[in-house]
Coordinates of N, CA and C in Angstrom, one line a residue:
X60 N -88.4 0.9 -7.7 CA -87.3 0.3 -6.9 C -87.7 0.3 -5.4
X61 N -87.3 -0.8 -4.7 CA -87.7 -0.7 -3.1 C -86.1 -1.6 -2.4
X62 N -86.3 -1.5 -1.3 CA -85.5 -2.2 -0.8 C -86.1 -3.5 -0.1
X63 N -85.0 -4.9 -0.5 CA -85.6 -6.0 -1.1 C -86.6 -6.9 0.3
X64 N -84.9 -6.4 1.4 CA -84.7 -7.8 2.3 C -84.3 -6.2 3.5
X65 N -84.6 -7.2 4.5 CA -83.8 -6.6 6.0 C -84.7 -5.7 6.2
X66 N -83.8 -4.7 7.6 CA -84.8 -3.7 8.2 C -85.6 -3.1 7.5
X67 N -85.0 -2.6 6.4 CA -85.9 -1.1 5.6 C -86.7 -2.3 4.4
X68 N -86.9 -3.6 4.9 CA -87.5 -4.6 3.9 C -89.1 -3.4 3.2
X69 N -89.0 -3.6 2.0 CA -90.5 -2.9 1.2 C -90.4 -1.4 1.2
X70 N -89.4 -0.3 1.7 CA -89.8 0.8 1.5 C -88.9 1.4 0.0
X71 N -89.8 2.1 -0.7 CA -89.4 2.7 -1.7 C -88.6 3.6 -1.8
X72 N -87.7 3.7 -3.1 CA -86.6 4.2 -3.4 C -86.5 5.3 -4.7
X73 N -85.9 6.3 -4.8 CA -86.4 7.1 -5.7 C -85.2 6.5 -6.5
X74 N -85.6 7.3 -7.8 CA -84.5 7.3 -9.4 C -84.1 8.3 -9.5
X75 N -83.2 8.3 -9.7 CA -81.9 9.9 -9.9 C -82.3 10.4 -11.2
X76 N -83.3 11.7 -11.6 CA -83.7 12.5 -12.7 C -83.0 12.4 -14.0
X77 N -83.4 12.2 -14.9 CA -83.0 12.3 -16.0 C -82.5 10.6 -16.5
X78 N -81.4 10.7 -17.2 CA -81.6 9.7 -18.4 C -80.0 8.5 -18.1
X79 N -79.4 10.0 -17.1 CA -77.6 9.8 -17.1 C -77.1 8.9 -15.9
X80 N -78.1 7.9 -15.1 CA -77.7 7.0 -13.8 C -78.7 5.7 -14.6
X81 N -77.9 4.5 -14.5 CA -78.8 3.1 -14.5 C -78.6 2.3 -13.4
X82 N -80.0 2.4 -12.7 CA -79.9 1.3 -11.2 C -80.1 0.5 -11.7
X83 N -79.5 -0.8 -11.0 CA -79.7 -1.5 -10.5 C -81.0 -2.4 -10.3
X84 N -81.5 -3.3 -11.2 CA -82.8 -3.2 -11.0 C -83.1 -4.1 -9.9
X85 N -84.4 -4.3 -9.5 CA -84.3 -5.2 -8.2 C -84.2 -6.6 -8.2
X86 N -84.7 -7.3 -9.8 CA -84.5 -8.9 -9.7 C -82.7 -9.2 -9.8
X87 N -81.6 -8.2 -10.0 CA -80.6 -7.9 -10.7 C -79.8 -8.2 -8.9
X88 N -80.4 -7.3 -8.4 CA -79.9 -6.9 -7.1 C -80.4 -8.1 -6.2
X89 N -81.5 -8.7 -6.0 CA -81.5 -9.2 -5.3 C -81.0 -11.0 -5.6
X90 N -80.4 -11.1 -6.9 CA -79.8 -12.3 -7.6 C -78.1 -11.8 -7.0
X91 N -77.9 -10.7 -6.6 CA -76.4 -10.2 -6.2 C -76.3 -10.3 -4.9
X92 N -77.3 -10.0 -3.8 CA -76.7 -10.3 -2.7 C -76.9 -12.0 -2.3
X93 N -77.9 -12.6 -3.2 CA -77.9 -14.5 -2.8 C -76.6 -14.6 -3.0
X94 N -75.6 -13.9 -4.1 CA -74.3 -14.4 -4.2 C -73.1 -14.2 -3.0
X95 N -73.6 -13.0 -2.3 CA -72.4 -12.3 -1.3 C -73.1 -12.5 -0.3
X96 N -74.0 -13.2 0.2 CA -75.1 -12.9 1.3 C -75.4 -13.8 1.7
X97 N -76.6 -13.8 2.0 CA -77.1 -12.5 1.8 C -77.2 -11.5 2.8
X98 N -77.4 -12.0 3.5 CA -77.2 -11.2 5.0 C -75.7 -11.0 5.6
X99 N -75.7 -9.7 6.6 CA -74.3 -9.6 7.2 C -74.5 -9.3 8.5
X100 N -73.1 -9.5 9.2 CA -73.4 -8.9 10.9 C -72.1 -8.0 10.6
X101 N -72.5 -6.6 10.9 CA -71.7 -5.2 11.0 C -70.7 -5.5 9.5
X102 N -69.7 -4.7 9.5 CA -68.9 -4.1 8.5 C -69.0 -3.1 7.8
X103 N -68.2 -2.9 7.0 CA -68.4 -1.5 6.5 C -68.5 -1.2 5.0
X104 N -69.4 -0.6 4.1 CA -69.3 -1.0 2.5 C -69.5 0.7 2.4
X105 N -68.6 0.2 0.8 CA -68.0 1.7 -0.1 C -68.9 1.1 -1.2
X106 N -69.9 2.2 -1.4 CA -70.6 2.3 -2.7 C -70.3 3.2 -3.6
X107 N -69.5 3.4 -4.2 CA -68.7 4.1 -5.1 C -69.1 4.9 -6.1
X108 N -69.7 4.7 -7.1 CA -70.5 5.2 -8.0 C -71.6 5.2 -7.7
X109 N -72.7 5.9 -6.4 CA -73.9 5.2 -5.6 C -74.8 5.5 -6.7
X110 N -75.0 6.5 -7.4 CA -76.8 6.7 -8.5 C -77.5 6.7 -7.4
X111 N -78.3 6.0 -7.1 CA -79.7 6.2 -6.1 C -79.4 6.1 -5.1
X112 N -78.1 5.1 -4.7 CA -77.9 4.3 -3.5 C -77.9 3.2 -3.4
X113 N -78.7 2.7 -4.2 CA -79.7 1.3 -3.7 C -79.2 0.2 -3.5
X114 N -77.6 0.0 -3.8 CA -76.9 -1.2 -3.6 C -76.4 -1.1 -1.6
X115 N -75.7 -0.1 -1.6 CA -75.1 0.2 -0.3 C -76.4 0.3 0.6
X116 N -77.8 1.1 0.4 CA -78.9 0.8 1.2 C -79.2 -0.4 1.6
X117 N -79.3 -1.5 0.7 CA -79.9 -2.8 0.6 C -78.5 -3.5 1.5
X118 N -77.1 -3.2 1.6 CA -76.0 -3.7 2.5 C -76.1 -3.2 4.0
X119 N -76.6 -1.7 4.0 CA -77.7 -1.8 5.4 C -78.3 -2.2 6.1
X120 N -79.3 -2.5 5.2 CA -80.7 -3.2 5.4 C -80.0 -4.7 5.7
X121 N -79.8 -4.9 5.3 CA -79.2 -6.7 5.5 C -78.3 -7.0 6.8
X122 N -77.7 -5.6 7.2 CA -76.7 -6.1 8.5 C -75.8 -5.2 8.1
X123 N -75.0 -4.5 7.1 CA -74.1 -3.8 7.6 C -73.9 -2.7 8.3
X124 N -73.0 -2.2 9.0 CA -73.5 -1.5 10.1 C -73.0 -0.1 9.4
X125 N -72.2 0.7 8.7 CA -72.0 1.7 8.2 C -71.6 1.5 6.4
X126 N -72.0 2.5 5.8 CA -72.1 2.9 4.7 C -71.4 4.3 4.3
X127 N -70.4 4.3 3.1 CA -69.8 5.1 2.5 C -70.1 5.7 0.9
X128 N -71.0 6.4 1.2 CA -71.6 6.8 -0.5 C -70.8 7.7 -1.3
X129 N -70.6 7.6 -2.8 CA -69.8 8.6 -3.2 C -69.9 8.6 -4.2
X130 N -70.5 9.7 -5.3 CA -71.0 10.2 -6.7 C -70.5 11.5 -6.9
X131 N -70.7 11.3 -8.8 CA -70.2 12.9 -8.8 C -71.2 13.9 -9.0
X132 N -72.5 13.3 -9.4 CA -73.5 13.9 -9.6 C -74.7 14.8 -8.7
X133 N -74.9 15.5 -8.7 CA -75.5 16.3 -7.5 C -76.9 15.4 -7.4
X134 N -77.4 15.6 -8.6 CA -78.8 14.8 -8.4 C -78.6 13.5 -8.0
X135 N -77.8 12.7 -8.0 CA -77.2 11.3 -7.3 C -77.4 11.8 -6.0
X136 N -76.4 12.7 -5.6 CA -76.4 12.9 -4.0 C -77.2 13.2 -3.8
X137 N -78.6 14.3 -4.3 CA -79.7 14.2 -3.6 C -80.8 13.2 -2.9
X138 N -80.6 12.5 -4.4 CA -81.1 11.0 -4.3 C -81.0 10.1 -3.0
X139 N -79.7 10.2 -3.1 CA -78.9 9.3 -2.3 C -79.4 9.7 -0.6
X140 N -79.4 10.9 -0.2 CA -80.0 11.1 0.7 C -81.2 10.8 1.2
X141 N -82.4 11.3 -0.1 CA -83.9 10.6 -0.1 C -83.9 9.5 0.4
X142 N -83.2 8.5 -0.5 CA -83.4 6.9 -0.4 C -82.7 6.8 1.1
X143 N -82.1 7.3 2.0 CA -81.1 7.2 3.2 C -82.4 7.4 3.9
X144 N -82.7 8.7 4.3 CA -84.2 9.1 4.7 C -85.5 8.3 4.8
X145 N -85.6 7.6 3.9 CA -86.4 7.3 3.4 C -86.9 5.7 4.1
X146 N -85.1 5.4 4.1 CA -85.3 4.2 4.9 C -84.6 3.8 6.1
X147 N -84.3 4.9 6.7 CA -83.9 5.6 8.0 C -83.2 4.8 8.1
X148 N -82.1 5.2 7.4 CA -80.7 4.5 7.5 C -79.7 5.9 7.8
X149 N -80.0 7.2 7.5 CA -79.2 8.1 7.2 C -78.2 8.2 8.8
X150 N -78.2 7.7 9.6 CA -77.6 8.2 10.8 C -76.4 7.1 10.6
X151 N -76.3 5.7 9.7 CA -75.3 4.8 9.6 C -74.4 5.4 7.9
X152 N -74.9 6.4 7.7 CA -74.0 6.7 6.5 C -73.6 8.0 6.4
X153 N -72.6 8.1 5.0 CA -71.7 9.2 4.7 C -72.0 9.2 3.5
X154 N -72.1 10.6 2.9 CA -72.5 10.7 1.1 C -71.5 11.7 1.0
X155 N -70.8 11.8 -0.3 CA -70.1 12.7 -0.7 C -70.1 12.7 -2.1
X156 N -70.0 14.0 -2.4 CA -69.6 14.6 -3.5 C -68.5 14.6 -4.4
X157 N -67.8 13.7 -5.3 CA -66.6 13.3 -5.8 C -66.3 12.6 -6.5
X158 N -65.1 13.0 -7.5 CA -64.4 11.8 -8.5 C -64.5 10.7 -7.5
X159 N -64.0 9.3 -8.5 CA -63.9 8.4 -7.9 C -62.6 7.9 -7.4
X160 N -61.9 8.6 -7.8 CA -60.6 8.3 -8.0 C -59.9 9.1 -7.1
X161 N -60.1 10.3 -6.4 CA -60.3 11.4 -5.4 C -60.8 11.1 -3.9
X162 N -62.3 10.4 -4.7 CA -62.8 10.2 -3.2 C -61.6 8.6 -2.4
X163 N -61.1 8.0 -3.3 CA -60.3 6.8 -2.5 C -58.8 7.5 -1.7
X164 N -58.1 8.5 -2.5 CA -57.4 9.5 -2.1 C -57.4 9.6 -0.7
X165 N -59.0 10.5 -0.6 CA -59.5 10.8 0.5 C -59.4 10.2 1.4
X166 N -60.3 8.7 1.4 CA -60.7 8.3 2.2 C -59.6 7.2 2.6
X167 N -58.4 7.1 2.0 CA -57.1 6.4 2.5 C -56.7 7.2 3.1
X168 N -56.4 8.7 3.5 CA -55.5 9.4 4.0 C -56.4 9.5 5.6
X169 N -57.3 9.1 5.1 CA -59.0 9.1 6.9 C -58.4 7.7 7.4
X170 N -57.4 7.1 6.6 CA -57.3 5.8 7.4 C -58.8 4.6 7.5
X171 N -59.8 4.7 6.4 CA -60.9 4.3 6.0 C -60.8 2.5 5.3
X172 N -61.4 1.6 5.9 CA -61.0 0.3 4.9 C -62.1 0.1 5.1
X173 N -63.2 -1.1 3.7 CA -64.1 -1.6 3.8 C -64.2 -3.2 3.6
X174 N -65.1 -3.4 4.0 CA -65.4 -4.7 4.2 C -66.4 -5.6 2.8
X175 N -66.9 -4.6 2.0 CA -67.6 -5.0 1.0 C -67.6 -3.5 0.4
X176 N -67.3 -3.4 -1.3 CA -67.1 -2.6 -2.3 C -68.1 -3.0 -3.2
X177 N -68.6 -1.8 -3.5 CA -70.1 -1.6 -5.2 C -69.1 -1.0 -6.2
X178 N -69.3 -1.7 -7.7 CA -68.6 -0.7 -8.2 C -69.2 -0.3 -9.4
X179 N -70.1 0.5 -9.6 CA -71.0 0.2 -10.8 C -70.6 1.1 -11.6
X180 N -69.8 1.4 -12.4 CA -69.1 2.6 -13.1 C -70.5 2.5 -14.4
X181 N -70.2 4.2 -14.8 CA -70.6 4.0 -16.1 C -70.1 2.9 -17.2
X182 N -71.1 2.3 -18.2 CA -70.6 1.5 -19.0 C -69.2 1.6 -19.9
X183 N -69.1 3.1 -20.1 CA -68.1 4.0 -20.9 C -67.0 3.5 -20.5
X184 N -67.3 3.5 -19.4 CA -65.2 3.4 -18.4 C -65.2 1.9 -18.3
X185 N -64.1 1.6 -18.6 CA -63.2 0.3 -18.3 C -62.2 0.1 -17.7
X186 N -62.4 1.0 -16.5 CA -61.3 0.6 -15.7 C -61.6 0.4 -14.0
X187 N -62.4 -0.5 -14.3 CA -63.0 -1.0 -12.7 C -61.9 -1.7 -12.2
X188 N -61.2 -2.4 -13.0 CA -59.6 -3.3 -12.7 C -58.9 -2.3 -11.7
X189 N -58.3 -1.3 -12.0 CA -57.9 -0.2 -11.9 C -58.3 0.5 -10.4
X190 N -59.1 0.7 -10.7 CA -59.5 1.3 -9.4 C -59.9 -0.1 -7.8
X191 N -59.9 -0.9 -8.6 CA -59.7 -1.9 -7.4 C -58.1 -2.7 -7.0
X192 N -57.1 -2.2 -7.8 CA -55.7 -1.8 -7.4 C -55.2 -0.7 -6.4
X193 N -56.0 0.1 -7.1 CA -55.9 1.2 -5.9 C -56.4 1.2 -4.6
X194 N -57.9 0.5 -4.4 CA -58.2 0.3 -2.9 C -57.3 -0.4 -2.5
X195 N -56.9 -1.6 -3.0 CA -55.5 -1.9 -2.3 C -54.2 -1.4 -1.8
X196 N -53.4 -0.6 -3.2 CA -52.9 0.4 -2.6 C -52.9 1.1 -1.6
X197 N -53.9 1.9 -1.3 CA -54.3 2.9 -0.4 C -55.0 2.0 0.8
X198 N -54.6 0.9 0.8 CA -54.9 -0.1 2.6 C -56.3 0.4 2.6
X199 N -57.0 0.5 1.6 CA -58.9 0.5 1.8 C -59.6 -0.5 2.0
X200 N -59.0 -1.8 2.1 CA -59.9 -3.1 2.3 C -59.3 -3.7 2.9
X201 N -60.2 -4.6 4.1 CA -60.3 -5.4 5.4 C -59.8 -6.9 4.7
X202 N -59.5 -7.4 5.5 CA -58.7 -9.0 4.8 C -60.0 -9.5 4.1
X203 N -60.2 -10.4 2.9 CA -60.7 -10.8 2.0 C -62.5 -9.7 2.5
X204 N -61.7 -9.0 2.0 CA -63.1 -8.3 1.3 C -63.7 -8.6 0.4
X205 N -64.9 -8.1 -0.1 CA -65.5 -8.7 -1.8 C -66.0 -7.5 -2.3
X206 N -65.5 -7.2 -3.6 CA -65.6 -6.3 -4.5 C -66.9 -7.0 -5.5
X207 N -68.2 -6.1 -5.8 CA -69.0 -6.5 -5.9 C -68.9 -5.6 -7.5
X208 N -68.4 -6.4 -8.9 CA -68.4 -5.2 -10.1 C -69.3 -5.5 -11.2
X209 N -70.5 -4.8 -11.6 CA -71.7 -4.6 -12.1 C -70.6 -3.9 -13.4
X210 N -71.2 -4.6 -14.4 CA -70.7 -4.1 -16.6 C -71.2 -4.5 -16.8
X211 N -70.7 -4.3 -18.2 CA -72.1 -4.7 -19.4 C -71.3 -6.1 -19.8
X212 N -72.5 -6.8 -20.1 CA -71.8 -8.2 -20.8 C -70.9 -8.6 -21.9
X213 N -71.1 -7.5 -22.4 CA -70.0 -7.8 -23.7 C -68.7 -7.2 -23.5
X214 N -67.9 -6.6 -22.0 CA -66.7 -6.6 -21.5 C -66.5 -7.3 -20.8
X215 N -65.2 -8.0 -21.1 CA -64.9 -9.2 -19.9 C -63.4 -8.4 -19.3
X216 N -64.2 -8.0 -17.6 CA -62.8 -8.0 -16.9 C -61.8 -9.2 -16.6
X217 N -60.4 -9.3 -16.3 CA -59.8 -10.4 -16.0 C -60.2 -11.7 -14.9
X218 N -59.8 -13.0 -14.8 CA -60.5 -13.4 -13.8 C -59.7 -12.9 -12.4
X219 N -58.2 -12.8 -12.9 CA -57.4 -12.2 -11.5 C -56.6 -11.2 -12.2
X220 N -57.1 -10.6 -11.1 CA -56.5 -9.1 -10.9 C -55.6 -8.9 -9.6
X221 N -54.3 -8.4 -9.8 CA -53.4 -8.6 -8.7 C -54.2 -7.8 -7.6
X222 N -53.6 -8.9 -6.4 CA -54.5 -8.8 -5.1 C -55.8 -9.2 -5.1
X223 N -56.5 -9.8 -6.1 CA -57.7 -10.4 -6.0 C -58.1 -11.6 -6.7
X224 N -59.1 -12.7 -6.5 CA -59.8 -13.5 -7.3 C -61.1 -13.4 -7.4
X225 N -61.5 -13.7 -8.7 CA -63.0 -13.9 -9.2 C -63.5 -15.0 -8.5
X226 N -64.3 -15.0 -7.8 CA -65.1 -16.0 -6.9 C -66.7 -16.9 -7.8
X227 N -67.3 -15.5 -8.3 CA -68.3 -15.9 -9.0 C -68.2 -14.9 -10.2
X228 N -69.2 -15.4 -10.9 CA -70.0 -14.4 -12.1 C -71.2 -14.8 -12.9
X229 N -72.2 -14.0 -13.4 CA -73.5 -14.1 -13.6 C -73.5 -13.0 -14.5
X230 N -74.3 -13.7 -15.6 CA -74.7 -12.5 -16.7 C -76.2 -12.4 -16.4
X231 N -76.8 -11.3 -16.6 CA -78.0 -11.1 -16.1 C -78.5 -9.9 -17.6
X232 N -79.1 -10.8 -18.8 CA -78.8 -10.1 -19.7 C -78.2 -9.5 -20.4
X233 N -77.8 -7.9 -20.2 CA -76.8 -7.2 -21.0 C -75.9 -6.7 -19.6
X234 N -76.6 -7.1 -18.2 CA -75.5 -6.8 -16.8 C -74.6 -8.4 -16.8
X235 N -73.8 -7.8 -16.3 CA -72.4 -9.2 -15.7 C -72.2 -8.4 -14.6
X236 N -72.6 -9.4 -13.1 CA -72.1 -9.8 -12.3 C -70.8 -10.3 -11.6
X237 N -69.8 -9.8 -11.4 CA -68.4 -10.3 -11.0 C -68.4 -10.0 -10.1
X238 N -67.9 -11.5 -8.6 CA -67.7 -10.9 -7.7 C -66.0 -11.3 -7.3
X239 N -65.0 -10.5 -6.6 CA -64.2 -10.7 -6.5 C -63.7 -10.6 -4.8
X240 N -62.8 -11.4 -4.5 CA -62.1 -11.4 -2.9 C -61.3 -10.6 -3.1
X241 N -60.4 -9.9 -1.8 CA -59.3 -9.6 -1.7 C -58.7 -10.4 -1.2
X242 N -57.4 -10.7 -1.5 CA -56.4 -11.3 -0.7 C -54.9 -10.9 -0.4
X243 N -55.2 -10.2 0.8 CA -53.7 -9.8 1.5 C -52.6 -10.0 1.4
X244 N -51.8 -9.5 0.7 CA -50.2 -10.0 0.5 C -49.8 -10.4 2.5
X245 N -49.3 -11.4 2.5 CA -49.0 -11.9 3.6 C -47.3 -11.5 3.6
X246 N -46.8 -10.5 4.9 CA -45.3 -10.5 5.1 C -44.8 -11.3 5.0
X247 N -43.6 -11.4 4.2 CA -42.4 -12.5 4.0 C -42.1 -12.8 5.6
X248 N -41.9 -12.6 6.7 CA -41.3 -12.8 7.2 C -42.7 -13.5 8.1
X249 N -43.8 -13.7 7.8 CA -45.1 -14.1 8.5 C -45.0 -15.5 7.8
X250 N -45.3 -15.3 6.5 CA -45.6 -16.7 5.5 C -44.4 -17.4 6.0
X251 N -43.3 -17.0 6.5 CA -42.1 -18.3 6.5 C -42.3 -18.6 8.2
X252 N -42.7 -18.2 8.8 CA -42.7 -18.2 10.5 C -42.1 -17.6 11.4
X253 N -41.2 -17.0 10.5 CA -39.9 -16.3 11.6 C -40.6 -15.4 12.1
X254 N -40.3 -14.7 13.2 CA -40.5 -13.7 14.1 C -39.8 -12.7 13.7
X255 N -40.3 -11.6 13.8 CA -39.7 -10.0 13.2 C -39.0 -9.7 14.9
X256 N -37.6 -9.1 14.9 CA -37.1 -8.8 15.8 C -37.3 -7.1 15.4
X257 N -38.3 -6.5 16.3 CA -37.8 -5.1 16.6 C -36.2 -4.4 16.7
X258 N -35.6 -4.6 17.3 CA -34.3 -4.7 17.4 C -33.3 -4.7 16.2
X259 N -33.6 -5.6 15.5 CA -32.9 -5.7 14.3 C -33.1 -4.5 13.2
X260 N -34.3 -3.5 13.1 CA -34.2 -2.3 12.5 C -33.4 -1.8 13.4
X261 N -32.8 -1.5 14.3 CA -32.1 -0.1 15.1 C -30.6 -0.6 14.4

């Protein structure tokens, strides 16, 4: 694995030990950011389930200006660091140790929102839906963000999921590519034009 495009363009990337993380491979990844990209100027991306990194690195490398890593795996986190190191990215990012479900907790209560979401769950779990309700919930995402969700082909998530639309999707094999926007519930009192009077709460 290397990183594809941008600053850290060609430097290599390590694999998280053992049998229990599947990256991302690079014709896979680099067919994913032509879709969202490919290139960015600043923002901020939550790699969620990171394994090596290599999705949130490669959103680096391309322009984004900070990165939020978060695995439950130690060897992930080690990883994760290497590959940061590695492609001297580590001074624009955060790695943590944590559920997934925990670290959004978290990182809503930091007052934290991203601009671009990885979501690469184990195959096992089926509830990527789910936990992209809750970034919403918890005000974790910037107006039409894109939720970037990597499964296996033979599960189909919905094409809308409240608070978002399917924009694209790509089977790449036994991977499916779904990318999704956010879309901001707009205040009733915005969508109709009226003006909010302060005053009128007292």
């Amino acid at each position: 694995m290397r990183v594809i495009s941008g600053s850290a363009k060609g430097r290599p990337l390590k694999s998280v030990p053992g049998n229990g993380t599947r990256p991302t491979t690079d014709k896979v990844k680099e067919a994913l950011f032509s879709m969202i990209g490919p290139y960015f100027e600043g923002g901020t991306v939550l790699d969620l389930y990171a394994g090596t990194g290599g999705l949130g690195i490669e959103a680096l490398s391309r322009g984004m200006e900070a990165a939020v890593f978060v695995d439950m795996e130690q060897k992930a986190i080690d990883t994760v660091r290497a590959n940061l190191k590695a492609a001297r990215l580590e001074a624009q990012a955060e790695v943590y140790r944590n559920d997934a479900g925990r670290a959004l907790g978290a990182l809503g209560k930091r007052g934290r929102a991203f601009d671009l979401v990885f979501l690469d769950p184990p195959y096992r779990m089926k509830h990527a839906d789910e936990l992209m309700v809750t970034l919403a919930d918890k005000l974790l995402l910037n107006p039409d963000a894109v939720i970037v969700l990597e499964h296996e082909s033979g599960y189909t998530y919905p094409e809308d999921i409240p608070g978002f639309v399917r924009t694209k999707q790509s089977v790449y094999g036994e991977v499916t590519i779904s990318i999704y926007r956010y879309e901001a519930a707009v205040p009733e009192a915005a969508a109709s034009g009226k003006e909010v009077n302060d005053e009128s709460a007292n």
